[in-house]
C-alpha cells in the first residue's frame, strides 16, 4: 500500500520508531539518534527460530521491524475495512493492510479529539486521513469503525489538538503478540500495568522460560502476577524508584535498570531491563518491557561495554543512581529554566531542603541496605507530594525541591511529607525529617544561594526536637551573618586571646568546699562585644572548626593552673568539655597529654567532659579513646544527662566517673513534685553502678538542701558562684571565704 511504502522509504536506520517500541535495545532512538547496529546483545549470534516461514530470514532488527509492522497492520484491519478503505482512497490501490501502522500508534504521533460516547476522531501523521473510531467492546478482539469509510476526509493539523499515544487493550494486543515473537531471543518481552500492584498483563514464552516455568499460569502464580514478584527483594526498592524517576519527568517515557531475578529453582540471574511507558485512552498506563540476561561479571562491572547501554546511561546521567531523582547539576539546570520564564508566566517559586538528622547513626544501627531503602522511600514520598516539582538528591540524606505554589500550600506539602515518613509501616523507618524553606521573592537570586538559604534554615533546627520546619527570614539572615562572622574570625580571636576561659565553682555537697571548677568559654570581641557559647559553639561544630576552640581551652586551663600555682594559690581540678568532632578532627589523647606535660599539670587536676550526643557518633572509637585516658588517670564525666534522649544504658556500656545532671531537672524542681523523685532515683542508681553524681543549676538553698538529703556528691550553680575569669574567681573565693579541697584523698572522693 502507498502509505506503508511511503513510510518505510522515509524512515532511516537511525530513526526507527517501531524499533523503539518492539526492540527496546533501541529505546529513544528517535530522540537521541542512536546509530543502528546489528550486533547489540549478540543479535547476530542469537538462535532466532520463527514459528512461521516469515521469520526464517531474520538476521537484523530492521527485518524484524518490517515483519512486525505488516503483521500488526494485517491483524488490525478487518477484511471489510480493507475493501472500503481501498474505495475511499484511490492512492491505496489494492490495499491488503491499513495505513494505520505500528509507527503511528507507538512511535509516530497519533492525534485525537475526544467526542461523546467514547468516540475519538483520530488521524495519523503519515497519511493524514481521519477515522471516526469507536470501540464497541472495550474487552473485545478488535476495534470497529462506526461510520462509513467513504466519509473519510482530508483535515488540517491544529495546534490545540492533543498528542495521543494510542494503546490497544490487553486482549486485542495479546492476540497479536501470541505467535509473533521469535523464540530463543537473547531476552524476553512482557507488559505490566503502571498501578500499585504492577499487574502483569502479558508475558511471552521467553520470559516464562527465563523464570524456569513451563506455562503462563505457572509463571503468574510464581511471581504473584506482579512485576514486584519478578524482581529480587533486595533490588526492588532501588529499581522501582529508578524507573519512576526516569519516566516521570517531561516527555521521557523510557527507563533502563539492572537487577536480579530468582528462578523457580532458586537460581539467581542478572538482568538488564529496557522499559517503555505508554498511556492508554482509558486513563491507564502500561510498561512495555524487554529484559535480557547479562553475565554476572558484567553486571557487577561499572565499565560498560555496550554502545547501546552507554547511550541509554548517558541519557540518565542527570539522575541519582540510588533514588532516580535529579542530581545537583541537572537540578540547577531545570530551576534556571523556571527562573528564566517571563514575569507573567513565572509562578511563585520555593526551594525546600530536606535532611535526616543522625542518618549516619541510622546506617550503623540498621545496616546500609535498610538505609538505602529509607532513602528510596523518602525520595518517593517527596516526589509524590511534590509531583510537578523539580526534585533532587544532592548528597547522602539531603534532598532538595524546587516547587511552585503559594506559601501556605508549600508548607502544607512539607508537613505532609513529615507526617507520612513518621507513619511508615516499618517502625525502623520512622524518621523525623527536617526541612528548611526559602521563598524566592527575588527572581534574580542565584540558585546556589537560594539552595544555601534553604539548607541553612534546615541546619538551624537540626538539634531542635520541637521544630521540624524552618523558613529562611530576616531573623535567620541576621543569625547567619553572625555565624559567618564567627567562622571568619575564629583564628583571629584565638590568636589575640579574645577567647576567654571562665571558671564556675563545683561544690562538695556534704562539706560545702570547692572540689573543682568547670572551664567555660566566652568570646569577648572588640567589634561585636561578648559572644555567648550559644552564638558560636554550634557554628564552629557545623563548620568543623570546634577543635580549634577546645584545643585552645585545654592550653589556657593548663597555663592558668601553672600561673596560679606559681603565685602560691591552690586550685581544685578543672573539667574541660569536648565535642564529638574533636575525636574526629584531632587526636584528643595526644593533644591533652602534650599540653598537660608542657605546663607540668598533675593528671588528677584535669577532668574531661563529654555529652551523650558525643556517644552517638562513632561510639566504638570514642569508647576506646575514653578508656585510654582513664587507664592513665584522667576522670571522664558524662555531661548534660537529661537534656535530651538520655539513656541509663550509657552508664552500663561506658565507664564514667561522674554523671552530671542537667540543670533542666532543678528548673522543674519547684513546679513538678515528680522531678524530686526522678532525681533521687538517678542518684541512687548511679551509686549502685559506682558513678558519682553532680547536679547543675543550683540556685536556691532549698535545692541545695534537697541534694544533701538524697546523697548527691557534687553541685554547681549560681547559688555557689557564676562563671568568672581566673583573677575574679580567686578574689571571689577570698571574699566569700570559700574553702578548697587540696589533698589527693579529698579530690578523689
XYZ file of C-alpha atoms in Angstrom:
749
model
C 0.000 0.000 0.000
C 1.094 3.542 -0.689
C 1.057 4.718 2.884
C 3.085 1.765 4.020
C 5.651 2.053 1.234
C 5.958 5.795 1.689
C 6.557 5.442 5.416
C 9.243 2.804 5.066
C 11.048 4.825 2.469
C 11.150 7.910 4.702
C 12.359 6.152 7.853
C 16.092 5.628 8.084
C 18.013 3.148 10.182
C 18.734 5.879 12.746
C 15.054 6.713 13.183
C 13.051 3.545 13.658
C 10.129 4.295 15.917
C 8.779 0.758 15.831
C 12.161 -0.469 16.961
C 11.767 1.945 19.868
C 8.708 0.015 20.928
C 9.231 -3.590 19.936
C 13.007 -3.836 20.279
C 13.936 -1.996 23.466
C 17.660 -2.176 22.664
C 16.978 0.937 20.596
C 14.931 2.870 23.129
C 14.720 6.555 22.381
C 16.465 6.221 19.046
C 14.283 8.964 17.612
C 15.167 11.444 20.313
C 18.852 10.637 20.688
C 19.733 9.399 17.209
C 21.296 6.119 18.309
C 23.080 4.595 15.345
C 21.504 1.322 14.449
C 23.780 -1.640 14.819
C 23.079 -5.327 14.327
C 25.313 -6.866 16.970
C 23.742 -5.372 20.088
C 23.436 -8.021 22.795
C 24.517 -10.777 20.466
C 21.731 -10.365 17.911
C 23.761 -11.926 15.087
C 24.511 -14.964 17.208
C 21.039 -15.370 18.624
C 19.309 -18.597 17.733
C 16.216 -16.929 16.333
C 13.655 -19.582 15.467
C 10.404 -18.443 13.908
C 7.020 -20.078 14.216
C 6.216 -19.191 10.619
C 8.043 -19.036 7.320
C 8.196 -15.256 7.573
C 10.776 -15.399 10.356
C 13.309 -17.745 8.808
C 15.192 -14.955 7.083
C 15.506 -12.644 10.063
C 19.069 -11.556 10.785
C 18.711 -7.877 11.641
C 16.401 -5.754 13.759
C 15.326 -3.910 10.596
C 13.949 -7.116 9.104
C 12.072 -7.895 12.293
C 10.712 -4.361 12.266
C 9.374 -4.735 8.736
C 7.664 -8.027 9.501
C 6.147 -6.844 12.788
C 4.749 -3.761 11.072
C 2.980 -5.862 8.421
C 1.630 -8.362 10.932
C 0.195 -5.630 13.104
C -1.464 -3.906 10.199
C -2.917 -7.107 8.789
C -4.356 -8.039 12.138
C -5.868 -4.683 12.975
C -7.581 -4.087 9.662
C -10.590 -6.423 9.161
C -11.153 -7.532 5.540
C -14.340 -5.485 5.191
C -12.434 -2.359 6.176
C -9.617 -3.020 3.721
C -12.062 -3.097 0.835
C -13.911 0.031 1.929
C -10.660 1.837 2.556
C -9.488 0.984 -0.941
C -12.613 2.585 -2.386
C -12.273 5.648 -0.185
C -8.665 6.374 -1.099
C -7.715 5.933 -4.757
C -4.000 6.193 -3.916
C -4.084 2.993 -1.955
C -4.868 0.709 -4.841
C -5.268 -2.939 -3.938
C -4.981 -2.475 -0.186
C -4.178 -5.542 1.893
C -3.239 -3.690 5.040
C -4.407 -0.441 6.569
C -2.274 2.665 6.717
C -2.810 2.875 10.466
C 0.592 1.394 11.305
C 2.589 0.456 14.365
C 4.653 3.593 13.862
C 1.574 5.747 14.150
C 0.403 4.104 17.346
C 3.622 3.777 19.291
C 6.293 5.769 17.528
C 4.726 8.388 15.294
C 2.161 10.882 16.506
C -1.494 9.926 16.607
C -3.704 12.917 17.204
C -7.115 12.619 18.784
C -10.099 14.775 19.594
C -12.399 13.329 22.301
C -16.061 13.011 21.476
C -19.105 11.849 23.370
C -19.695 8.175 23.997
C -16.060 7.171 23.975
C -15.577 8.064 20.294
C -12.354 9.543 19.027
C -11.502 11.394 15.860
C -8.043 10.032 15.132
C -5.700 10.615 12.236
C -2.114 9.615 11.718
C 0.607 11.889 10.530
C 1.632 9.559 7.711
C -1.494 9.620 5.567
C -3.408 12.459 7.187
C -6.770 10.661 6.938
C -9.414 10.895 9.590
C -11.083 7.974 11.314
C -14.262 8.089 13.300
C -13.182 5.381 15.688
C -15.404 3.624 18.179
C -14.578 0.740 20.451
C -17.846 -1.134 20.781
C -16.234 -3.728 23.052
C -13.519 -2.472 25.349
C -12.546 -6.069 26.047
C -13.300 -7.201 22.523
C -10.994 -8.603 19.932
C -10.921 -5.666 17.534
C -11.798 -2.029 17.102
C -14.842 -1.451 14.914
C -15.425 1.564 12.746
C -18.860 3.070 13.275
C -19.069 5.418 10.324
C -18.819 4.564 6.663
C -15.206 4.706 5.489
C -16.371 6.716 2.466
C -16.820 9.620 4.863
C -13.046 9.830 5.419
C -11.839 13.291 4.564
C -8.691 15.362 4.496
C -8.109 17.553 7.553
C -5.656 20.214 8.626
C -3.405 19.869 11.639
C -4.472 22.124 14.514
C -2.190 23.429 17.253
C -4.670 22.794 20.012
C -5.049 19.109 19.257
C -3.511 16.942 21.946
C -0.835 14.371 21.402
C -2.224 10.854 21.938
C -0.285 7.600 22.301
C -2.923 5.065 21.497
C -2.714 1.700 23.293
C -4.747 -1.318 22.256
C -6.472 -3.144 25.055
C -4.972 -6.219 26.645
C -6.993 -8.891 24.901
C -6.503 -7.339 21.485
C -2.778 -6.975 21.991
C -2.457 -10.487 23.362
C -3.958 -11.921 20.180
C -1.446 -10.032 18.118
C 1.581 -10.927 20.217
C 0.842 -14.624 20.576
C 2.714 -16.455 17.881
C 4.545 -13.389 16.613
C 7.533 -13.192 18.963
C 10.517 -15.360 17.914
C 11.630 -17.974 20.412
C 15.126 -18.191 21.871
C 15.758 -14.485 21.583
C 18.547 -13.235 23.884
C 15.822 -11.925 26.183
C 12.078 -11.622 26.608
C 9.142 -9.220 26.417
C 6.350 -8.560 28.909
C 3.759 -5.917 29.786
C 2.583 -4.771 33.194
C 0.134 -2.110 34.283
C 1.502 1.013 35.936
C -0.562 0.677 39.103
C 0.274 -0.042 42.728
C 0.061 -3.807 42.190
C 2.121 -3.604 38.958
C -0.123 -6.294 37.477
C 1.341 -8.394 34.683
C -0.891 -8.301 31.602
C 1.242 -10.270 29.186
C 4.438 -12.321 29.194
C 5.742 -14.182 26.156
C 7.352 -17.609 26.215
C 10.943 -16.373 26.557
C 10.057 -14.676 29.850
C 8.271 -17.771 31.135
C 11.307 -19.947 30.373
C 13.694 -17.377 31.846
C 11.993 -17.858 35.221
C 12.087 -21.650 34.921
C 8.341 -22.041 34.348
C 6.516 -24.111 31.732
C 3.262 -22.195 31.323
C 1.986 -18.656 31.640
C -0.265 -19.733 34.506
C 2.699 -21.233 36.373
C 4.709 -18.055 35.820
C 1.870 -15.820 37.031
C 1.472 -17.896 40.175
C 5.218 -17.926 40.871
C 5.638 -14.143 40.670
C 2.236 -13.303 42.129
C 1.177 -11.904 38.753
C 3.139 -8.749 39.578
C 6.316 -7.100 38.362
C 7.249 -6.752 42.045
C 7.385 -10.537 42.267
C 9.778 -10.758 39.322
C 12.499 -8.676 40.982
C 14.903 -9.854 43.668
C 13.591 -8.468 47.011
C 16.901 -6.763 47.764
C 16.758 -4.837 44.469
C 13.063 -3.940 44.352
C 13.144 -0.667 46.308
C 16.019 0.708 44.295
C 14.802 -0.144 40.816
C 11.196 0.929 41.459
C 12.450 4.377 42.374
C 14.815 4.472 39.415
C 12.054 3.503 36.988
C 9.685 6.028 38.482
C 12.228 8.819 38.310
C 13.372 8.022 34.766
C 9.831 8.049 33.396
C 8.188 10.849 35.340
C 9.999 13.925 34.037
C 8.798 15.810 30.977
C 8.161 13.636 27.940
C 10.596 10.888 28.903
C 8.882 7.538 28.850
C 11.834 5.132 28.833
C 13.872 3.507 31.540
C 16.983 1.399 31.841
C 17.723 -0.529 35.048
C 19.681 -3.570 36.202
C 18.538 -6.053 38.811
C 18.491 -9.719 39.771
C 15.756 -12.309 39.434
C 15.336 -15.664 41.164
C 14.142 -18.586 39.072
C 11.671 -21.137 40.341
C 14.601 -23.473 41.011
C 16.235 -20.832 43.195
C 18.953 -19.759 40.776
C 19.932 -16.088 40.579
C 20.078 -14.450 37.156
C 21.365 -10.980 36.327
C 19.099 -8.823 34.210
C 19.125 -5.673 32.107
C 15.703 -4.079 31.758
C 14.611 -1.720 28.976
C 11.140 -0.299 29.563
C 8.758 1.964 27.692
C 5.866 3.693 29.465
C 2.717 4.186 27.369
C -0.558 5.867 28.258
C -3.908 4.477 27.143
C -7.073 6.309 26.225
C -8.761 4.552 29.131
C -6.739 6.662 31.580
C -4.411 3.808 32.493
C -0.723 3.468 31.677
C 1.429 0.452 30.938
C 5.081 -0.546 30.892
C 6.277 -2.493 27.845
C 9.498 -4.155 28.926
C 12.275 -6.130 27.293
C 14.748 -7.854 29.616
C 17.946 -9.661 28.730
C 20.406 -11.827 30.664
C 23.835 -10.388 31.418
C 26.924 -12.083 32.737
C 27.484 -11.725 36.469
C 30.876 -10.090 35.967
C 29.408 -7.615 33.512
C 26.532 -6.934 35.901
C 28.945 -6.093 38.691
C 31.379 -4.253 36.424
C 30.972 -0.497 36.320
C 32.863 -0.315 32.996
C 30.047 -0.665 30.488
C 30.982 -2.353 27.214
C 27.777 -1.951 25.251
C 27.347 1.030 22.971
C 23.572 0.987 23.248
C 23.753 0.700 27.016
C 26.234 3.553 27.199
C 23.920 5.725 25.148
C 20.975 4.989 27.407
C 23.033 5.584 30.534
C 24.210 8.895 29.116
C 20.576 9.948 28.865
C 20.149 9.261 32.573
C 23.348 10.818 33.901
C 21.226 13.604 35.290
C 19.700 11.201 37.813
C 20.901 9.849 41.127
C 21.813 6.158 40.841
C 20.001 5.056 44.005
C 16.774 7.064 44.024
C 16.475 8.046 40.369
C 15.974 11.701 41.331
C 17.847 14.523 39.610
C 21.390 15.201 40.733
C 22.551 18.658 41.787
C 23.796 19.743 38.361
C 20.627 18.846 36.482
C 18.524 20.317 39.279
C 20.254 23.669 38.786
C 19.658 23.495 35.026
C 15.933 22.895 35.430
C 15.471 25.581 38.071
C 17.343 28.046 35.882
C 14.805 27.429 33.116
C 11.970 28.140 35.548
C 13.566 31.409 36.634
C 14.155 32.457 33.029
C 10.429 32.469 32.233
C 8.794 35.876 31.621
C 7.342 37.529 34.710
C 3.760 36.959 33.588
C 4.375 33.203 33.255
C 6.600 32.636 36.264
C 4.775 31.430 39.356
C 5.867 31.737 42.980
C 8.944 29.568 43.423
C 10.226 27.983 46.631
C 13.303 25.929 47.470
C 12.893 23.229 50.132
C 15.839 21.420 51.709
C 15.131 18.096 53.468
C 17.588 16.397 55.809
C 17.520 13.324 58.069
C 19.137 14.015 61.448
C 21.701 11.402 62.501
C 21.376 9.381 59.288
C 24.890 8.059 59.802
C 23.760 6.577 63.106
C 20.709 5.070 61.366
C 23.014 3.214 58.963
C 25.195 1.950 61.792
C 22.208 0.631 63.725
C 20.156 -0.807 60.863
C 22.657 -1.503 58.088
C 23.199 0.147 54.719
C 20.549 -1.947 52.979
C 17.791 -0.534 55.185
C 19.408 2.874 54.893
C 19.171 2.704 51.098
C 15.554 1.591 51.354
C 14.821 4.538 53.623
C 16.386 6.967 51.148
C 14.280 5.480 48.341
C 11.138 5.736 50.472
C 11.886 9.362 51.264
C 12.545 10.132 47.594
C 9.243 8.529 46.611
C 7.304 10.329 49.351
C 8.729 13.716 48.418
C 8.162 13.157 44.696
C 4.583 12.012 45.221
C 3.814 15.041 47.367
C 5.583 17.490 45.035
C 4.518 15.675 41.876
C 5.011 18.593 39.481
C 8.170 19.956 41.097
C 11.869 19.539 40.371
C 13.188 17.090 42.974
C 16.831 16.163 43.515
C 19.084 14.269 45.854
C 22.144 16.414 46.425
C 24.167 14.037 48.589
C 23.729 11.379 51.239
C 20.490 12.230 53.067
C 19.990 15.694 51.571
C 17.006 16.202 49.253
C 16.146 19.490 47.544
C 12.876 20.540 45.899
C 12.046 23.486 43.664
C 8.287 23.929 43.622
C 5.696 26.489 42.590
C 2.737 27.488 44.728
C 1.766 29.875 47.494
C 3.486 29.757 50.866
C 0.616 28.034 52.661
C 0.479 25.304 50.028
C 4.230 24.707 50.178
C 4.238 24.477 53.962
C 1.269 22.080 53.878
C 3.109 19.767 51.480
C 6.251 19.809 53.612
C 4.208 18.945 56.701
C 2.555 16.112 54.773
C 5.972 14.651 53.904
C 6.970 14.841 57.574
C 3.791 13.073 58.740
C 3.931 10.317 56.123
C 7.528 9.426 56.976
C 6.670 9.362 60.664
C 3.802 6.957 59.929
C 5.864 4.394 57.994
C 4.660 0.790 58.296
C 8.176 -0.364 59.180
C 8.923 1.073 62.621
C 12.651 1.088 61.841
C 11.992 3.552 59.018
C 10.031 6.075 61.067
C 12.154 9.207 60.920
C 11.639 12.845 61.875
C 12.826 14.619 58.772
C 13.843 18.273 58.983
C 13.010 20.838 56.304
C 14.198 24.353 55.518
C 12.191 26.558 53.140
C 13.312 29.572 51.149
C 10.627 31.548 49.321
C 12.264 33.119 46.269
C 10.728 36.591 46.261
C 13.569 37.863 44.080
C 13.766 36.048 40.748
C 17.374 37.198 40.312
C 18.566 35.317 43.387
C 21.372 32.963 42.380
C 20.190 29.345 42.503
C 23.089 28.119 44.599
C 22.493 30.893 47.113
C 18.776 30.070 47.272
C 19.609 26.421 47.995
C 22.075 27.522 50.669
C 19.383 29.633 52.331
C 17.039 26.632 52.476
C 19.852 24.410 53.758
C 20.821 26.879 56.467
C 17.206 27.161 57.577
C 17.167 23.368 57.873
C 20.504 23.213 59.691
C 19.255 25.752 62.205
C 16.723 23.259 63.595
C 18.703 20.014 63.345
C 19.283 19.974 67.096
C 15.750 21.064 67.956
C 13.331 18.319 68.965
C 10.327 20.653 68.972
C 10.691 22.169 65.476
C 10.758 20.293 62.172
C 10.213 23.050 59.599
C 12.008 26.391 59.380
C 11.648 29.292 56.938
C 14.551 31.492 55.941
C 13.686 35.043 57.077
C 15.362 38.256 58.282
C 15.969 36.925 61.794
C 17.620 33.854 60.368
C 19.607 36.040 57.987
C 20.955 38.090 60.919
C 21.847 34.923 62.774
C 23.630 33.606 59.704
C 25.598 36.826 59.409
C 26.721 36.344 62.998
C 27.663 32.762 62.194
C 29.697 33.927 59.224
C 31.491 36.406 61.452
C 32.387 33.581 63.828
C 33.778 31.417 61.025
C 35.764 34.276 59.511
C 37.285 35.489 62.797
C 37.826 32.392 64.965
C 41.551 32.185 64.196
C 41.974 35.891 64.912
C 40.055 35.512 68.180
C 42.313 32.693 69.353
C 45.496 34.467 68.307
C 44.530 37.724 70.037
C 43.033 35.933 73.058
C 39.511 37.235 72.508
C 38.550 33.726 73.589
C 38.386 33.755 77.383
C 38.122 30.852 79.792
C 35.776 31.401 82.725
C 35.601 29.082 85.745
C 32.490 28.145 87.744
C 32.963 26.509 91.169
C 31.860 22.927 91.809
C 30.966 22.238 95.462
C 31.237 19.070 97.541
C 27.646 18.835 98.784
C 28.299 17.332 102.221
C 31.186 19.715 103.108
C 30.440 22.892 101.136
C 34.065 23.025 99.955
C 35.172 23.707 96.408
C 36.109 20.376 94.841
C 36.509 21.520 91.253
C 35.754 24.030 88.516
C 34.156 23.795 85.122
C 36.066 25.621 82.399
C 33.573 27.552 80.263
C 34.460 29.508 77.150
C 33.428 33.081 76.307
C 34.222 35.203 73.251
C 34.891 38.851 74.131
C 35.249 40.579 70.770
C 36.286 44.250 70.417
C 33.991 44.646 67.393
C 30.779 42.838 68.373
C 31.075 42.584 72.148
C 30.533 39.407 74.181
C 29.513 36.292 72.277
C 27.952 33.583 74.414
C 28.652 29.914 73.639
C 25.222 29.549 72.050
C 26.339 32.151 69.489
C 29.434 30.337 68.297
C 29.778 26.735 69.561
C 27.157 25.244 67.222
C 28.503 27.270 64.303
C 32.033 26.019 64.835
C 30.733 22.463 65.051
C 28.768 22.866 61.816
C 31.899 24.109 60.052
C 34.170 21.509 61.711
C 36.227 24.178 63.478
C 35.292 23.379 67.074
C 38.543 21.535 67.753
C 40.404 24.844 67.460
C 38.482 26.290 70.409
C 38.673 23.123 72.516
C 42.414 22.786 71.925
C 42.869 26.407 72.970
C 40.763 25.891 76.136
C 42.962 22.959 77.249
C 46.026 25.133 76.645
C 44.528 28.057 78.590
C 43.392 25.894 81.542
C 46.844 24.341 81.908
C 48.510 27.751 81.652
C 46.144 29.271 84.240
C 46.838 26.396 86.614
C 50.571 26.879 86.256
C 50.359 30.632 86.862
C 48.073 30.286 89.903
C 50.290 27.644 91.494
C 53.369 29.822 90.978
C 51.559 32.636 92.800
C 51.019 30.330 95.787
C 47.306 29.684 95.341
C 45.667 26.266 95.483
C 43.207 25.122 92.845
C 40.922 22.128 92.591
C 40.712 20.132 89.330
C 39.202 21.823 86.294
C 36.922 19.976 83.888
C 37.018 20.682 80.142
C 34.234 19.957 77.641
C 34.863 18.105 74.383
C 32.777 17.863 71.227
C 32.225 14.654 69.277
C 34.037 16.302 66.370
C 37.160 16.663 68.491
C 37.532 12.898 68.314
C 37.442 13.090 64.501
C 39.339 16.297 63.802
C 42.284 15.811 66.145
C 43.998 13.240 68.339
C 42.383 14.086 71.684
C 44.622 11.842 73.751
C 47.874 13.146 72.289
C 46.744 16.777 72.381
C 45.692 16.704 76.042
C 48.772 14.787 77.171
C 51.171 17.025 75.259
C 49.625 20.201 76.688
C 49.407 18.868 80.251
C 53.057 17.861 80.247
C 54.077 21.179 78.690
C 52.744 23.045 81.744
C 53.566 20.319 84.270
C 49.928 19.876 85.346
C 49.179 16.794 87.531
C 46.931 14.343 85.744
C 44.340 14.438 88.548
C 43.916 18.187 88.066
C 42.280 17.849 84.646
C 38.925 16.135 84.092
C 37.334 15.524 80.692
C 33.606 16.045 80.000
C 31.655 14.610 77.073
C 27.914 14.769 76.371
C 25.594 11.921 75.445
C 25.373 13.262 71.892
C 29.086 12.503 71.556
C 28.348 8.827 72.108
C 26.046 8.682 69.082
C 28.832 9.400 66.609
C 31.351 6.601 66.152
C 30.711 5.202 69.653
C 33.339 2.463 69.465
C 36.155 4.876 68.652
C 35.082 7.284 71.402
C 34.816 4.434 73.896
C 38.367 3.336 73.085
C 39.713 6.887 73.442
C 37.968 7.384 76.792
C 39.277 4.070 78.109
C 42.782 5.040 77.041
C 42.517 8.269 79.061
C 41.001 6.600 82.134
C 43.739 3.988 82.127
C 46.406 6.652 82.719
C 44.434 8.525 85.397
C 42.023 11.002 83.789
C 38.451 11.156 85.059
C 35.738 11.019 82.374
C 32.464 12.802 83.110
C 29.134 12.397 81.313
C 27.689 15.901 80.888
C 24.120 17.195 80.311
C 22.401 13.979 81.393
C 18.654 14.526 80.984
C 18.870 17.344 78.411
C 17.703 15.178 75.506
C 17.054 11.489 74.947
C 19.189 10.270 77.835
C 19.758 6.600 78.491
C 20.894 4.951 81.703
C 22.243 2.230 79.460
C 25.176 4.544 78.676
C 26.267 4.141 82.295
C 26.446 0.408 81.689
C 28.128 0.489 78.272
C 30.762 3.094 79.213
C 32.918 3.698 82.275
C 32.225 7.170 83.685
C 33.487 8.643 86.935
C 30.891 11.400 87.305
C 27.344 11.819 85.991
C 26.288 15.478 85.577
C 22.529 16.037 85.835
C 21.397 18.804 83.509
C 20.020 21.979 85.070
C 16.623 21.206 83.476
C 15.931 18.882 86.426
C 16.208 21.591 89.074
C 14.310 24.081 86.900
C 11.264 21.834 87.244
C 12.000 21.017 90.887
C 9.536 23.523 92.343
C 6.930 23.000 89.617
C 6.590 19.256 89.376
C 6.982 17.145 92.551
C 7.769 14.109 90.394
C 11.081 15.747 89.493
C 12.409 15.216 93.029
C 11.569 11.521 92.831
C 13.281 11.223 89.459
C 16.464 12.943 90.666
C 16.561 10.673 93.736
C 16.235 7.568 91.555
C 19.019 8.675 89.205
C 21.384 9.464 92.086
C 20.638 6.133 93.763
C 21.014 4.214 90.505
C 24.341 5.876 89.720
C 25.646 4.973 93.179
C 24.751 1.336 92.603
C 26.880 1.478 89.442
C 29.773 3.153 91.237
C 29.274 6.508 89.476
C 29.298 9.816 91.396
C 26.681 12.484 90.626
C 26.879 16.237 90.113
C 23.750 18.375 89.807
C 23.928 21.581 87.758
C 21.705 24.634 88.045
C 21.571 25.008 91.847
C 20.157 28.483 92.538
C 18.436 28.226 95.937
C 19.174 26.935 99.410
C 16.124 24.672 99.134
C 17.644 22.926 96.134
C 20.991 22.609 97.893
C 19.388 21.054 100.986
C 17.483 18.611 98.785
C 20.735 17.430 97.178
C 22.241 16.889 100.624
C 19.206 14.828 101.598
C 19.366 12.436 98.634
C 23.146 11.997 98.805
C 24.209 13.780 95.608
C 28.006 14.181 95.845
C 28.606 17.435 93.938
C 26.701 20.584 92.978
C 27.206 23.536 90.664
C 25.201 26.709 90.038
C 24.783 30.428 90.671
C 23.983 29.708 94.328
C 27.709 28.993 94.749
C 29.078 31.349 92.102
C 28.787 32.377 88.462
C 31.426 31.631 85.794
C 34.360 34.075 86.230
C 37.834 34.743 84.830
C 40.557 33.229 86.984
C 41.555 36.505 88.717
C 37.932 37.316 89.603
C 37.479 33.744 90.800
C 40.395 33.988 93.243
C 39.081 37.283 94.584
C 35.581 35.827 94.928
C 36.878 32.817 96.869
C 38.724 35.122 99.282
C 35.718 37.398 99.660
C 33.301 34.530 100.400
C 35.910 32.716 102.499
C 35.269 29.537 100.499
C 37.443 26.535 101.301
C 39.095 24.406 98.653
C 39.889 20.729 98.786
C 43.555 20.267 98.102
C 44.637 16.827 99.286
C 44.678 14.000 96.778
C 42.437 11.901 99.007
C 39.747 14.568 99.202
C 39.837 15.329 95.499
C 39.278 11.718 94.524
C 36.155 11.306 96.665
